[in-house]
Short mmCIF file of the C-alpha atoms (twelve columns), coordinates in Angstrom:
data_MODEL
# 
_entry.id   MODEL 
# 
loop_
_atom_site.group_PDB 
_atom_site.id 
_atom_site.type_symbol 
_atom_site.label_atom_id 
_atom_site.label_alt_id 
_atom_site.label_comp_id 
_atom_site.label_asym_id 
_atom_site.label_seq_id 
_atom_site.Cartn_x 
_atom_site.Cartn_y 
_atom_site.Cartn_z 
_atom_site.pdbx_PDB_model_num 
ATOM 1  C CA . MET A 1  -9.074 -1.206  17.059 1 
ATOM 2  C CA . GLN A 2  -5.718 -0.493  19.024 1 
ATOM 3  C CA . LEU A 3  -3.703 -1.154  16.158 1 
ATOM 4  C CA . MET A 4  -5.585 1.182   13.541 1 
ATOM 5  C CA . HIS A 5  -5.593 3.879   16.088 1 
ATOM 6  C CA . LEU A 6  -1.615 3.662   16.621 1 
ATOM 7  C CA . ALA A 7  -1.380 3.379   12.748 1 
ATOM 8  C CA . ARG A 8  -2.963 6.807   12.237 1 
ATOM 9  C CA . ASP A 9  -1.374 8.388   15.073 1 
ATOM 10 C CA . VAL A 10 1.936  7.319   13.614 1 
ATOM 11 C CA . LYS A 11 1.195  8.004   10.018 1 
ATOM 12 C CA . THR A 12 0.128  11.680  11.207 1 
ATOM 13 C CA . ALA A 13 3.439  11.963  13.316 1 
ATOM 14 C CA . VAL A 14 5.678  11.156  10.437 1 
ATOM 15 C CA . GLU A 15 3.974  13.883  8.249  1 
ATOM 16 C CA . LEU A 16 4.113  16.485  11.017 1 
ATOM 17 C CA . ALA A 17 7.916  15.317  11.824 1 
ATOM 18 C CA . ILE A 18 8.874  15.604  8.148  1 
ATOM 19 C CA . ALA A 19 7.203  19.268  7.757  1 
ATOM 20 C CA . ALA A 20 8.978  20.386  11.228 1 
ATOM 21 C CA . PHE A 21 12.146 19.163  9.761  1 
ATOM 22 C CA . ALA A 22 12.814 16.613  12.652 1 
ATOM 23 C CA . PRO A 23 15.960 14.720  12.867 1 
ATOM 24 C CA . GLY A 24 16.259 12.171  10.208 1 
ATOM 25 C CA . ASP A 25 16.596 9.172   12.527 1 
ATOM 26 C CA . LEU A 26 13.309 10.213  14.352 1 
ATOM 27 C CA . VAL A 27 11.664 10.434  11.214 1 
ATOM 28 C CA . ASP A 28 13.139 7.109   9.785  1 
ATOM 29 C CA . ARG A 29 11.890 5.412   13.003 1 
ATOM 30 C CA . LEU A 30 8.503  6.762   12.765 1 
ATOM 31 C CA . ALA A 31 8.222  6.187   8.906  1 
ATOM 32 C CA . LEU A 32 9.577  2.376   9.688  1 
ATOM 33 C CA . ALA A 33 6.722  2.036   12.328 1 
ATOM 34 C CA . ALA A 34 3.847  3.528   10.149 1 
ATOM 35 C CA . GLY A 35 4.868  1.057   7.348  1 
ATOM 36 C CA . TYR A 36 4.768  -1.901  9.410  1 
ATOM 37 C CA . LEU A 37 1.572  -0.910  10.685 1 
ATOM 38 C CA . ASP A 38 0.114  -0.228  7.462  1 
ATOM 39 C CA . ALA A 39 1.255  -3.743  6.360  1 
ATOM 40 C CA . PHE A 40 -0.587 -5.230  9.331  1 
ATOM 41 C CA . ALA A 41 -4.010 -4.021  8.214  1 
ATOM 42 C CA . THR A 42 -3.874 -6.212  5.606  1 
ATOM 43 C CA . LEU A 43 -3.164 -9.070  7.606  1 
ATOM 44 C CA . ASP A 44 -4.941 -11.177 10.005 1 
ATOM 45 C CA . PRO A 45 -3.756 -9.466  13.730 1 
ATOM 46 C CA . GLU A 46 -4.739 -12.548 15.463 1 
ATOM 47 C CA . ALA A 47 -2.467 -14.978 13.632 1 
ATOM 48 C CA . PRO A 48 -0.309 -16.670 16.288 1 
ATOM 49 C CA . ALA A 49 2.941  -16.251 14.011 1 
ATOM 50 C CA . LEU A 50 2.013  -12.591 13.496 1 
ATOM 51 C CA . LEU A 51 1.364  -11.424 17.360 1 
ATOM 52 C CA . PRO A 52 5.208  -11.090 18.434 1 
ATOM 53 C CA . VAL A 53 5.676  -9.265  15.569 1 
ATOM 54 C CA . ILE A 54 2.847  -6.956  15.893 1 
ATOM 55 C CA . ASN A 55 3.481  -6.591  19.514 1 
ATOM 56 C CA . ARG A 56 7.053  -5.498  18.975 1 
ATOM 57 C CA . THR A 57 6.229  -3.276  16.532 1 
ATOM 58 C CA . MET A 58 3.411  -1.746  18.724 1 
ATOM 59 C CA . GLU A 59 6.099  -1.223  21.210 1 
ATOM 60 C CA . ARG A 60 8.680  0.118   18.865 1 
ATOM 61 C CA . ALA A 61 5.785  2.828   17.558 1 
ATOM 62 C CA . ASP A 62 4.696  3.794   20.982 1 
ATOM 63 C CA . ILE A 63 8.724  4.824   21.676 1 
ATOM 64 C CA . ALA A 64 8.784  6.649   18.468 1 
ATOM 65 C CA . LEU A 65 5.628  8.554   19.293 1 
ATOM 66 C CA . SER A 66 6.955  9.411   22.424 1 
ATOM 67 C CA . THR A 67 10.126 10.523  21.350 1 
ATOM 68 C CA . TRP A 68 8.379  12.800  18.614 1 
ATOM 69 C CA . ARG A 69 6.210  14.342  21.044 1 
ATOM 70 C CA . GLN A 70 9.155  15.107  23.526 1 
ATOM 71 C CA . TRP A 71 11.393 16.596  20.576 1 
ATOM 72 C CA . GLN A 72 7.991  18.459  19.347 1 
ATOM 73 C CA . LYS A 73 7.773  20.143  22.918 1 
ATOM 74 C CA . GLU A 74 11.543 20.938  22.885 1 
ATOM 75 C CA . HIS A 75 11.783 22.340  19.454 1 
ATOM 76 C CA . LEU A 76 8.486  23.720  18.265 1 
ATOM 77 C CA . PRO A 77 6.938  26.831  19.300 1 
ATOM 78 C CA . ARG A 78 3.271  26.828  20.930 1 
ATOM 79 C CA . ALA A 79 0.657  28.620  19.111 1 
ATOM 80 C CA . GLN A 80 -0.531 31.642  20.961 1 
ATOM 81 C CA . ALA A 81 -4.237 31.715  21.651 1 
# 
């Protein structure tokens, strides 16, 4: 379940980062993580051989999301209520 939520969050972040003209390297990191997470959806996430790769990808996705959120705070205006 955690993998699916992370995949959804990263995919959304890629779309938002592209629309916000975020730096290419940030978009690339998000897109790479999204691609891997999407591929894992078709595989058995409990397969012993995949666990290290999935864990490493999830860590990278978390870092990319954190970087995106920081960039978003620094560069995008907040909506006025």
